[in-house]
Each structure stands twice: as structure tokens, then as C-alpha cells.
GROMACS .gro file of C-alpha atoms in nm:
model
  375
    1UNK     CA    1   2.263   2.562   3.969
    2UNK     CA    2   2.221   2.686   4.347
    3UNK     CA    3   2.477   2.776   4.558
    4UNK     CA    4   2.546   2.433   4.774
    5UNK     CA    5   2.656   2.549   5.153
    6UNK     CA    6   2.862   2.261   5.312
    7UNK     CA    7   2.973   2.353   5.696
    8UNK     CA    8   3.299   2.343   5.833
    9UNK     CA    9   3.277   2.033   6.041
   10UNK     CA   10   3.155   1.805   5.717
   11UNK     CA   11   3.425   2.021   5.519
   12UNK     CA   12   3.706   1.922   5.755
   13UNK     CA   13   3.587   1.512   5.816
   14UNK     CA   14   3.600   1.511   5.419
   15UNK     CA   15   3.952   1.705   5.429
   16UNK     CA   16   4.066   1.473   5.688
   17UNK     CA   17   4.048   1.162   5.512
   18UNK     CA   18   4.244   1.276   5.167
   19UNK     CA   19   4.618   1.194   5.099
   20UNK     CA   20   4.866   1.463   5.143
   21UNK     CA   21   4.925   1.555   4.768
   22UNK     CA   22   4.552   1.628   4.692
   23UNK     CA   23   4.535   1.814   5.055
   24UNK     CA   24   4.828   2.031   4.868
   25UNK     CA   25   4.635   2.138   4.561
   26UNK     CA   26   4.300   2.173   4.764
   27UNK     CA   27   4.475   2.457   4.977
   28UNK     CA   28   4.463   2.676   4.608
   29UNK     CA   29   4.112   2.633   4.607
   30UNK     CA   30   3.978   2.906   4.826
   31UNK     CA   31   4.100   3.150   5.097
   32UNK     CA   32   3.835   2.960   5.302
   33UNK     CA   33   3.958   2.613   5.203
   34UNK     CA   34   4.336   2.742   5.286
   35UNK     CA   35   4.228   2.840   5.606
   36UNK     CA   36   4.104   2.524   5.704
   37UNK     CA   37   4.364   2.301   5.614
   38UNK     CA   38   4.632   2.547   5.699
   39UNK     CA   39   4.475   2.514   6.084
   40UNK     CA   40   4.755   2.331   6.309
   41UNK     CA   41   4.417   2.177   6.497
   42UNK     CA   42   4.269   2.010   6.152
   43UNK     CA   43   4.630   1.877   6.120
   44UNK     CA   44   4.655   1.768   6.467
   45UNK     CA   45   4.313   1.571   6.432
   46UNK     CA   46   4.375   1.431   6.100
   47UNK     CA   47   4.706   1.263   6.285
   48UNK     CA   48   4.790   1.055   5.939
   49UNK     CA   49   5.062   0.863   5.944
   50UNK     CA   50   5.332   0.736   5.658
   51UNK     CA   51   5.677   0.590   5.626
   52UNK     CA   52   5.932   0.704   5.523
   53UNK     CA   53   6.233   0.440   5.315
   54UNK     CA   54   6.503   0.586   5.160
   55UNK     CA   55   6.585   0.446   4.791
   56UNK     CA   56   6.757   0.768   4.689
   57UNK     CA   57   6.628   0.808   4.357
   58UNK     CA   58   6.372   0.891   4.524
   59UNK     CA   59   6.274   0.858   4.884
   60UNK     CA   60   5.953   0.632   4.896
   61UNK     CA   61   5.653   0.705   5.140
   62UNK     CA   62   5.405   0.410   5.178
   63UNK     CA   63   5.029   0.549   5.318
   64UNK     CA   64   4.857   0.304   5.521
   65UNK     CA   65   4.562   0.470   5.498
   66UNK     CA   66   4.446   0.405   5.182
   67UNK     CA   67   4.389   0.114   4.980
   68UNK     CA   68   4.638  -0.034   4.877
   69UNK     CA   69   4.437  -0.111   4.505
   70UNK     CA   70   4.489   0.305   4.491
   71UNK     CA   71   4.895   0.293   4.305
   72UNK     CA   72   4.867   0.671   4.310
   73UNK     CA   73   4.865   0.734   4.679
   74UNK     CA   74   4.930   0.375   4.796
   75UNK     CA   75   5.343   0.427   4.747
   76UNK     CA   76   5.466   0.751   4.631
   77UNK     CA   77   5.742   0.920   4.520
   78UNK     CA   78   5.974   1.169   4.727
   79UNK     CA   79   6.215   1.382   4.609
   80UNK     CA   80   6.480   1.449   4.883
   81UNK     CA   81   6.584   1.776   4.944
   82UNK     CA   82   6.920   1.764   4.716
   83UNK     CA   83   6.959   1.676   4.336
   84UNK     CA   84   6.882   1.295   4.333
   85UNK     CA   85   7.276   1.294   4.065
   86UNK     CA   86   7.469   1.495   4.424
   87UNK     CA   87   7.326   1.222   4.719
   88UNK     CA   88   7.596   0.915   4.771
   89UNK     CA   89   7.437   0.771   5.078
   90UNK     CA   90   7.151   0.877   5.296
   91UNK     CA   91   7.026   0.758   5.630
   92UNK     CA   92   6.670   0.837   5.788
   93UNK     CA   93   6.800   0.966   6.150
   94UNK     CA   94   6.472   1.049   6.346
   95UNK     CA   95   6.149   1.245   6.319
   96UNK     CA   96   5.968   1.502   6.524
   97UNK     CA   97   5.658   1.684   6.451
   98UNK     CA   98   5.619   1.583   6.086
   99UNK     CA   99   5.983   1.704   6.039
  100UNK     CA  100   6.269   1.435   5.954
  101UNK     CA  101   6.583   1.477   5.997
  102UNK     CA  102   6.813   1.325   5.685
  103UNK     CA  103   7.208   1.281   5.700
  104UNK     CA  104   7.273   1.320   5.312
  105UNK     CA  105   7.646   1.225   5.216
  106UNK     CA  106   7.764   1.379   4.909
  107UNK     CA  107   8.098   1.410   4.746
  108UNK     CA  108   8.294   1.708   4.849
  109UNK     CA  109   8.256   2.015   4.601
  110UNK     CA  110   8.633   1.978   4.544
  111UNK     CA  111   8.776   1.635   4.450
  112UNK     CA  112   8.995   1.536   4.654
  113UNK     CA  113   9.275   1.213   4.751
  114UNK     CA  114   9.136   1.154   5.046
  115UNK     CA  115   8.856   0.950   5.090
  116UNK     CA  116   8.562   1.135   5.260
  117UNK     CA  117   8.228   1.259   5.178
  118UNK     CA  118   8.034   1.621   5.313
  119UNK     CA  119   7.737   1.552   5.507
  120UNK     CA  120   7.464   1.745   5.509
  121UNK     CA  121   7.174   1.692   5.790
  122UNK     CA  122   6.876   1.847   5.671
  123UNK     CA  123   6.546   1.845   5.860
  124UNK     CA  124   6.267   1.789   5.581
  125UNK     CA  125   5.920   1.836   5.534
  126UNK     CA  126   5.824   1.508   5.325
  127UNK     CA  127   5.486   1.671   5.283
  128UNK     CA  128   5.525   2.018   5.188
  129UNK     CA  129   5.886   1.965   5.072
  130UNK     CA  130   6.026   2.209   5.271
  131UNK     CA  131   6.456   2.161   5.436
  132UNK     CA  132   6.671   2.331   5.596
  133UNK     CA  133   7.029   2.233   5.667
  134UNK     CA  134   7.122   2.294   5.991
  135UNK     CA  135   7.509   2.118   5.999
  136UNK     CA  136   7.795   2.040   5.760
  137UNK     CA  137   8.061   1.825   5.833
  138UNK     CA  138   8.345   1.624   5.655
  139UNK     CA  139   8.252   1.183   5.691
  140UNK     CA  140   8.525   0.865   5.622
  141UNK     CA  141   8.283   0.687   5.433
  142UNK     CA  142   8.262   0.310   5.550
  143UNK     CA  143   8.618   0.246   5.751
  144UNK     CA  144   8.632  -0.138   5.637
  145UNK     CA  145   8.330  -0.319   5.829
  146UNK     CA  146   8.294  -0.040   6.057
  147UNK     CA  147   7.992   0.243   6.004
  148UNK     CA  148   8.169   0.549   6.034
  149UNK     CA  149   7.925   0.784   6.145
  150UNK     CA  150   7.607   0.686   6.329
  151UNK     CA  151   7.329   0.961   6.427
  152UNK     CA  152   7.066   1.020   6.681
  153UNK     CA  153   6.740   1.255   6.712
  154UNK     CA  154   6.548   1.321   7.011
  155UNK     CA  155   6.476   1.513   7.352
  156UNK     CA  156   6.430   1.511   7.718
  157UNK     CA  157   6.187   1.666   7.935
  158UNK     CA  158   6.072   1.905   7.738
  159UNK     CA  159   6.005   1.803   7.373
  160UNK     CA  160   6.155   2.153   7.243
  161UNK     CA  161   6.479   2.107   7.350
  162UNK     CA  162   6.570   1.878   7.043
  163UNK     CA  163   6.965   1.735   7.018
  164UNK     CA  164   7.106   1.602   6.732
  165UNK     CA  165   7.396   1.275   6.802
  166UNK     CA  166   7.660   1.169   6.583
  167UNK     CA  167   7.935   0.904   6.672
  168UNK     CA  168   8.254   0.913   6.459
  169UNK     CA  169   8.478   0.669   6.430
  170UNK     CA  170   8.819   0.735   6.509
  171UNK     CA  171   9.061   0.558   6.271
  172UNK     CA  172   9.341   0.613   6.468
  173UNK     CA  173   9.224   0.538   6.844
  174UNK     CA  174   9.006   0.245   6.707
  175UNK     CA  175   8.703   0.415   6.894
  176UNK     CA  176   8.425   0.681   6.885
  177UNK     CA  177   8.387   0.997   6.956
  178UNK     CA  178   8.066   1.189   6.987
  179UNK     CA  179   7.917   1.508   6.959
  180UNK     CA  180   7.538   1.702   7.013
  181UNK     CA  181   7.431   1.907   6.806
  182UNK     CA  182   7.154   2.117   6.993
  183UNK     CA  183   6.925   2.309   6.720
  184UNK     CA  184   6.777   2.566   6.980
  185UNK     CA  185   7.189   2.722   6.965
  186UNK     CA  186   7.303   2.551   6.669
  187UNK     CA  187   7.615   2.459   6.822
  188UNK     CA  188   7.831   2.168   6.862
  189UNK     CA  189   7.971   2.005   7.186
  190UNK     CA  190   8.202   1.683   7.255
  191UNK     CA  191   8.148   1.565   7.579
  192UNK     CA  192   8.367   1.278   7.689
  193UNK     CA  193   8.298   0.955   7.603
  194UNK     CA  194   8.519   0.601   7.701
  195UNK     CA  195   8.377   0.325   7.536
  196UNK     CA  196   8.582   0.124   7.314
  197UNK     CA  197   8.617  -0.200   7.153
  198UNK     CA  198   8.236  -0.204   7.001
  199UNK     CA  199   8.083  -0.151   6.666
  200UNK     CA  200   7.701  -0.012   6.582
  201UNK     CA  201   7.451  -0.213   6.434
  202UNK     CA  202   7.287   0.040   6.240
  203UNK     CA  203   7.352   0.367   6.110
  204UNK     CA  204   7.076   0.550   6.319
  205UNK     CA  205   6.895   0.524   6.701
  206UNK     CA  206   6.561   0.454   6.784
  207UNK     CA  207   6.401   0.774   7.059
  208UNK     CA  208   6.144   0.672   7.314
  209UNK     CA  209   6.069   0.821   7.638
  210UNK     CA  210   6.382   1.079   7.652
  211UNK     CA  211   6.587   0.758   7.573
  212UNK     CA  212   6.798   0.722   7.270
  213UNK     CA  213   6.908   0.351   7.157
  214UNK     CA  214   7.152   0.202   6.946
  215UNK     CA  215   7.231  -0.149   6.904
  216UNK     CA  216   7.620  -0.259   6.962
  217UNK     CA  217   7.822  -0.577   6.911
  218UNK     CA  218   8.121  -0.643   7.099
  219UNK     CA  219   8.244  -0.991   6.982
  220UNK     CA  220   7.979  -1.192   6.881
  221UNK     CA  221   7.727  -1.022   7.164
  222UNK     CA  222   7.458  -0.754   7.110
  223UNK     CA  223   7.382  -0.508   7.383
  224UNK     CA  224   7.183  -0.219   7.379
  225UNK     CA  225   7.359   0.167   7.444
  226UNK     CA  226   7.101   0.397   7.591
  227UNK     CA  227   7.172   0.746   7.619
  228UNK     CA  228   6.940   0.943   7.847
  229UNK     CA  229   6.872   1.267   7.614
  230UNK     CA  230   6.808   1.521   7.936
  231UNK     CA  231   7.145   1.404   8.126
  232UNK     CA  232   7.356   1.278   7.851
  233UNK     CA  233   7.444   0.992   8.089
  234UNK     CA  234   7.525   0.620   7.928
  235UNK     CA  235   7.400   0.268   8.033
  236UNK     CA  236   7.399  -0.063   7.860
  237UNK     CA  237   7.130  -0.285   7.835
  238UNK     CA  238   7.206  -0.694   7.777
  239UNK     CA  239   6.989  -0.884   7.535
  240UNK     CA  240   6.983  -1.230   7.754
  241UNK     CA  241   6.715  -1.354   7.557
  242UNK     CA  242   6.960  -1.531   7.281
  243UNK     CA  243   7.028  -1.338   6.912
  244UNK     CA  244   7.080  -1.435   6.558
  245UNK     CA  245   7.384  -1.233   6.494
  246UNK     CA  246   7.215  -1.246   6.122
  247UNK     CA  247   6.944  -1.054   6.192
  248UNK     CA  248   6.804  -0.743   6.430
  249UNK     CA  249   6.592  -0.497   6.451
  250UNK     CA  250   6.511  -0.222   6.688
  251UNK     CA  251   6.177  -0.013   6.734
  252UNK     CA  252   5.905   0.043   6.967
  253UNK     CA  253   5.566  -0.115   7.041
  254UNK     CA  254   5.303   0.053   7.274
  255UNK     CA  255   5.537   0.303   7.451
  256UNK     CA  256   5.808   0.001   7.520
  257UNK     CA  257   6.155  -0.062   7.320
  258UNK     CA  258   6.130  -0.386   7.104
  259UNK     CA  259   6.340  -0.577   6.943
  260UNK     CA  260   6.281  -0.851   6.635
  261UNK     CA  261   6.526  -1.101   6.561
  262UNK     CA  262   6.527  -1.389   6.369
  263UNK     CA  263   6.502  -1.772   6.531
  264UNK     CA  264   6.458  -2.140   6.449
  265UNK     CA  265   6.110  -2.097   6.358
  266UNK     CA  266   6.031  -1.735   6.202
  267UNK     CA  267   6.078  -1.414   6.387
  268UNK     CA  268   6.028  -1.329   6.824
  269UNK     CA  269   5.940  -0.996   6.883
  270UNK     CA  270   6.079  -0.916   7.255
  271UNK     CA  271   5.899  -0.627   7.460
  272UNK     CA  272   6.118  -0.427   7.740
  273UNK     CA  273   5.875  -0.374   7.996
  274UNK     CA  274   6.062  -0.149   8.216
  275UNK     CA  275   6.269   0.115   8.059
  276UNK     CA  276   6.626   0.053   8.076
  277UNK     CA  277   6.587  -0.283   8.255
  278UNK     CA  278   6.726  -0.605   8.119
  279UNK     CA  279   6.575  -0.808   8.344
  280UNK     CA  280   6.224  -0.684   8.211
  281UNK     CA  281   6.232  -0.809   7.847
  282UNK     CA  282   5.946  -1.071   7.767
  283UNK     CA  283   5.872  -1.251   7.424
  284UNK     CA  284   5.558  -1.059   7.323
  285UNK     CA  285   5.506  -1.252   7.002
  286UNK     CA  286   5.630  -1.546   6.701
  287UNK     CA  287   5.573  -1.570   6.421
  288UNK     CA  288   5.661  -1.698   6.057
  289UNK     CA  289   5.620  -1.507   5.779
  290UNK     CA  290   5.686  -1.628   5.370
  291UNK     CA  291   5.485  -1.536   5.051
  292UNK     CA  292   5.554  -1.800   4.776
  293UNK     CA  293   5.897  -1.908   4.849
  294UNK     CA  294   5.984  -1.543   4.895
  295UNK     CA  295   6.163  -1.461   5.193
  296UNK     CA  296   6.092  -1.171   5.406
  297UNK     CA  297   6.245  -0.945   5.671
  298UNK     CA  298   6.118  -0.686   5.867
  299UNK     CA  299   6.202  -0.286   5.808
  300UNK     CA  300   6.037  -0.097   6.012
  301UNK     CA  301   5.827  -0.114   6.331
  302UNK     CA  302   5.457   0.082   6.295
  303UNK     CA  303   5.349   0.265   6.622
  304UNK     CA  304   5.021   0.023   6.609
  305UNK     CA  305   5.261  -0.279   6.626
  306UNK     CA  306   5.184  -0.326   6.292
  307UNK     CA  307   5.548  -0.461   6.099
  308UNK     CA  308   5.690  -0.359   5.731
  309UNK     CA  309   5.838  -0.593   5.573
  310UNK     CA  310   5.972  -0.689   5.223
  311UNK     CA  311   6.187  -0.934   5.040
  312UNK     CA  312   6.430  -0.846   4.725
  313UNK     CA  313   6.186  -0.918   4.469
  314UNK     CA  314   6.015  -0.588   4.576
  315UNK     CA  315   5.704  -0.718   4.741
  316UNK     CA  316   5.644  -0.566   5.033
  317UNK     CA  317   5.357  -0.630   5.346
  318UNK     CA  318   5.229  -0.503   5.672
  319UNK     CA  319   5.222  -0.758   5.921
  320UNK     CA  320   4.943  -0.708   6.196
  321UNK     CA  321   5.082  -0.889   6.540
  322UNK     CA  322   4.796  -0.871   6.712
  323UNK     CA  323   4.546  -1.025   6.470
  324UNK     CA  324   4.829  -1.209   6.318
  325UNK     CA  325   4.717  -1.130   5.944
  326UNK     CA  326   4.924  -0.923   5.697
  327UNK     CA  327   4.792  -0.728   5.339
  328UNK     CA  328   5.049  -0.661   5.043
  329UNK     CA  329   5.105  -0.333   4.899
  330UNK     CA  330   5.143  -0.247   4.549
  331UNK     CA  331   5.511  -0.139   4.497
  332UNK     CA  332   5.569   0.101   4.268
  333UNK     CA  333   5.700  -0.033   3.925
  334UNK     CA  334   5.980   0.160   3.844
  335UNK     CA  335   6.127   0.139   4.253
  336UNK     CA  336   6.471   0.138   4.226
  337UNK     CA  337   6.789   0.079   4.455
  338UNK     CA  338   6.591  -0.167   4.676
  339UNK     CA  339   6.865  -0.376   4.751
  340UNK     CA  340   6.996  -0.081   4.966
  341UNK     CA  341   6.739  -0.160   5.205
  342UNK     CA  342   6.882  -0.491   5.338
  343UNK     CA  343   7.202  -0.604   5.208
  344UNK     CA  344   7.456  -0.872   5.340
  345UNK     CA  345   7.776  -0.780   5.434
  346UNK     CA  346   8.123  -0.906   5.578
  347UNK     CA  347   8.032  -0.942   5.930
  348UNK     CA  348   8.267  -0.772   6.208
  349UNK     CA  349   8.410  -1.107   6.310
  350UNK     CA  350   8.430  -1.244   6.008
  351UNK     CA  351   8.035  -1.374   5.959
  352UNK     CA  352   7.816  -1.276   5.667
  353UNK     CA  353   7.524  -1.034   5.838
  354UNK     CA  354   7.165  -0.869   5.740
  355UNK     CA  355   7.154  -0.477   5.773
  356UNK     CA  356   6.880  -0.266   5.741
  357UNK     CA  357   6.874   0.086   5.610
  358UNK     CA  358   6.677   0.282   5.846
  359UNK     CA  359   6.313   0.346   5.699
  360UNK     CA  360   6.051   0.551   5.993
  361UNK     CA  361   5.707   0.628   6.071
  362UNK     CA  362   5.594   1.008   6.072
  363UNK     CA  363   5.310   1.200   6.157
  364UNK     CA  364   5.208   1.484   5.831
  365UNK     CA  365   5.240   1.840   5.940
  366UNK     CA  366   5.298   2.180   5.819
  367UNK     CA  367   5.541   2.245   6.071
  368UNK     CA  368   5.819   2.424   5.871
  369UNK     CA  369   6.160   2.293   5.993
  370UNK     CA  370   6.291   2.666   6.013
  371UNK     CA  371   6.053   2.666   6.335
  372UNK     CA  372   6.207   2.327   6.457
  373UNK     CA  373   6.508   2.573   6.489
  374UNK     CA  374   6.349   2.789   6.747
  375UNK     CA  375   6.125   2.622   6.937
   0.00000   0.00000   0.00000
């Protein structure tokens, strides 16, 4: 049979539209093939993007991008970066250049009375598999109703000059301290920080625009806590627009901050128009969402304002806002752990509450997160 000569551009639109693990295996084809796919460029215009949910045994990745009859590529299988039998708790912090960065708690390597876990943050490659752990430290795990230790990734100006945030709870002052981790030194500082008398909802922020955000209570009200990344200054941002204390969720739709939150009817998605501006937030969209008695809650926000959502019975659907229509994904059989994902627990005042463990959208890279070290 002939030699059949297929050119680089048809090579690369065929590349371009195949999952990540077949991408993997088709880089062992050829020095030529390697080449191509190795090329930051063909990753750059291939721009696919998954999300990330942690379940622990294993992480779960859900690929928009193919059908969703396909159960090999549809949902798949992670492994995270430790032994599945050495991870206690895990929270998805943030995500930069295909890189995510994972706060991994894990029992200390010698027992001890006290009771505290290690954790580990590790930025990791979901595609190639590739970590690195850039910080250690000891963690209270959950101080009654209060999350001990709550994380943030992001950057200001200039996208290279990534920080790492972590609040701890202070048992004994009944308040939190904080810390930044910046990876270009790989050093720790604690500048000051005041605020008392609030709780997190949520054990990670949501980065936009040089902005990190966390939601807070302080009795009975949410507000929003922004930290500007570049000047590590503080400001609060009130939610006028009238919360179910049962259920929040933070993200970002078309460059603005966004909040969902249950009411009456279904579920308001609320647009800040103006960054940092409370008197800027409009009601974007309502809607109601239920598939056969099931109900559903939302996990994650998609950059196309596209919403993941799922109910306990392991059913879970992408919700399209702007054509308000929705299509189920296959879940993999054997998913386990998926009541960590929302859970109910004893409220800080007393009330039974929804929280959500923190599931993201990434972009697939090569990047190596040694690099995201020295950038």
C-alpha cells in the first residue's frame, strides 16, 4: 500500500479534536507526531476545557466536548497526586495554565494526641499527571462548625506573579489569620489582618480580574471578602439582593463575579456588573431545574455560563442559561464518595446548611508545574 502524506494543518485539526488520554499515547507514535502535539501553539489553539470534582478515590474530570453517549472519555478517572489510602480531605483551590493547585490533608506521618492533619498543596497536571508540592504545613481539621483553613490562588498585574492564600483559624483568638505564599520565592508572609467575628462559606476563593473572593457569614448575613491580589488590600462587598442562607454559590460569568442562590421558585443567578461594586449586581437569570422528582443543585459555574449540576442519586447535567436547555451526562458507575460534594451540615447559628466541595473548570496544557515555580 502507498505511502499516504497527510499535512500538518489536517494533522493538527484532527489532533485538536481528540480527548487528552488518546492525545497521550499518540505523542509515542512518531518524533513528528510528538512534535506536533508537544507545540505550546497546537495546545493553545486546541483551548479544551474540563472540570475538575474531587471524589478522592479518584478525582473525576467531566469533558464537555464529547458526547456524552462516549463513557470512556465522557467522565474519567483521576488519580491525585498521593496514594488514594494517605488523602483525608482534599479541596480544589484554583487553576492557572492547565495547572491546579490541590490542598491534600493527610494524617501526620507520626500519630499523634492532638488532633491535626499535614497539608500538602500540590500544583497538578490533571493531564499529564505531573505535581509538585510546593508547601507543608500542620491543619486543625474542622474546629466545630468552623472551616479551619480556607485557600486562595491567583495574581495581579502580571499573571506570573502567582500567590497562594490560606486563612487559619485561630482557636484561641476566635479569628483568622492569613498568610501568602508567593511561588516565584517560595516563601511565606503574614501580613496583618483585623477581621473578626465571621466564618467562610467555602473552603476555597473564586479569582477574576486580580480579585480574589470568598463568601462570609456574619450572623445570618452573607457578604462577599475581596482581596485585591496586586495590593493585598481588603473590601467587602454586601449581597442586598436577599439569600437563602441554605444555599450559595460563587463563580464567574462573562468576565463578571456571579452568584447562584436558591429562591421561592428555582435558582437566580445575580451578575456584578462593576467589579467590587454592590450597588452593580443585577438578576441575570431564573430558573427551575428537577429531573424526575430528583432534586438538583448547582457545582460549578462553566466559563460559557453553562452550570454543573447534580443531585445525590449521581445524575449529573449541564445547564445552558442562555438557551435555557440542559443534557445529562453519563456518570461513571462505580463513582464513589459523591455525597462529599454537597452535604448538610449544622449551620453556624444553629440552621441546617448546603455546602459545596469546590469542583473547577481548567484549560489542558503541558505546562509542567515545576515551571509554574519560576515563571
Amino acid at each position: 500500500m502507498a505511502n499516504v502524506y497527510i499535512g500538518d494543518d489536517i494533522l493538527r485539526s484532527i489532533l485538536a479534536r481528540l480527548p487528552g488520554k488518546p492525545l497521550l499515547r499518540f505523542r509515542c507514535a512518531s518524533k513528528h507526531w510528538n512534535r506536533l502535539i508537544s507545540d505550546p501553539y497546537f495546545m493553545k489553539s486546541r483551548s479544551r476545557r474540563m472540570v475538575l470534582f474531587p471524589l478522592l478515590k479518584p478525582l473525576v474530570a467531566i469533558d464537555e466536548n464529547v458526547p456524552v453517549e462516549d463513557n470512556t472519555h465522557s467522565m474519567v478517572r483521576i488519580p491525585p497526586p498521593l496514594e488514594p489510602e494517605l488523602v483525608s480531605e482534599l479541596t480544589i483551590v484554583g487553576t492557572f495554565s492547565g495547572i491546579v493547585l490541590l490542598a491534600i490533608r493527610r494524617p501526620p506521618a507520626i500519630p499523634c494526641h492532638f488532633r491535626f492533619l499535614m497539608c500538602d498543596l500540590i500544583l497538578y497536571n490533571p493531564l499529564t499527571r505531573a505535581s509538585k508540592v510546593v508547601a507543608s504545613m500542620k491543619q486543625h481539621s474542622f474546629i466545630g462548625h468552623v472551616l479551619s483553613d480556607v485557600f486562595g490562588f491567583g495574581h495581579g498585574e502580571n499573571p506570573h506573579d502567582l500567590k497562594i492564600v490560606r486563612f487559619d483559624y485561630m482557636l484561641r483568638t476566635k479569628c483568622y489569620q492569613w498568610d501568602v505564599f508567593d511561588l516565584k520565592t517560595s516563601s511565606w508572609s503574614t501580613p496583618q489582618f483585623t477581621e473578626r467575628g465571621f466564618y467562610f462559606w467555602g473552603d476555597a476563593g473564586v479569582f477574576l480580574n486580580g480579585f480574589l473572593y470568598w463568601v462570609t457569614s456574619i450572623k445570618h448575613r452573607f457578604n462577599i471578602l475581596a482581596l485585591n491580589v496586586k495590593e493585598m488590600g481588603f473590601s467587602k462587598i454586601k449581597l442586598s439582593h436577599g439569600l437563602d442562607p441554605e444555599m450559595l454559590l460563587l463563580g464567574s460569568i462573562g468576565g463578571c463575579l456571579c452568584t447562584i442562590n436558591k429562591s421561592t421558585t428555582g435558582f437566580d443567578v445575580w451578575l456584578m456588573k462593576q467589579q467590587c461594586d454592590d450597588n452593580s449586581w443585577t438578576k441575570a437569570h431564573s430558573f427551575k431545574f428537577g429531573l424526575e422528582g430528583n432534586r438538583f443543585y448547582p457545582i460549578c459555574v462553566l466559563g460559557n455560563g453553562k452550570i454543573l449540576m447534580t443531585c445525590s442519586s449521581i445524575q449529573f447535567v449541564i445547564y445552558d442559561t442562555s438557551k435555557d436547555s440542559y443534557k445529562t451526562l453519563n456518570a461513571l458507575e462505580t463513582l464513589e464518595h459523591i455525597d462529599r460534594m454537597i452535604f448538610v451540615c449544622k449551620g453556624v447559628y444553629g440552621t441546617s446548611q448546603f455546602k459545596f466541595v469546590r469542583s473547577i473548570e481548567y484549560v489542558e496544557s503541558w505546562v509542567s508545574p515545576s515551571e509554574m515555580c519560576f515563571i
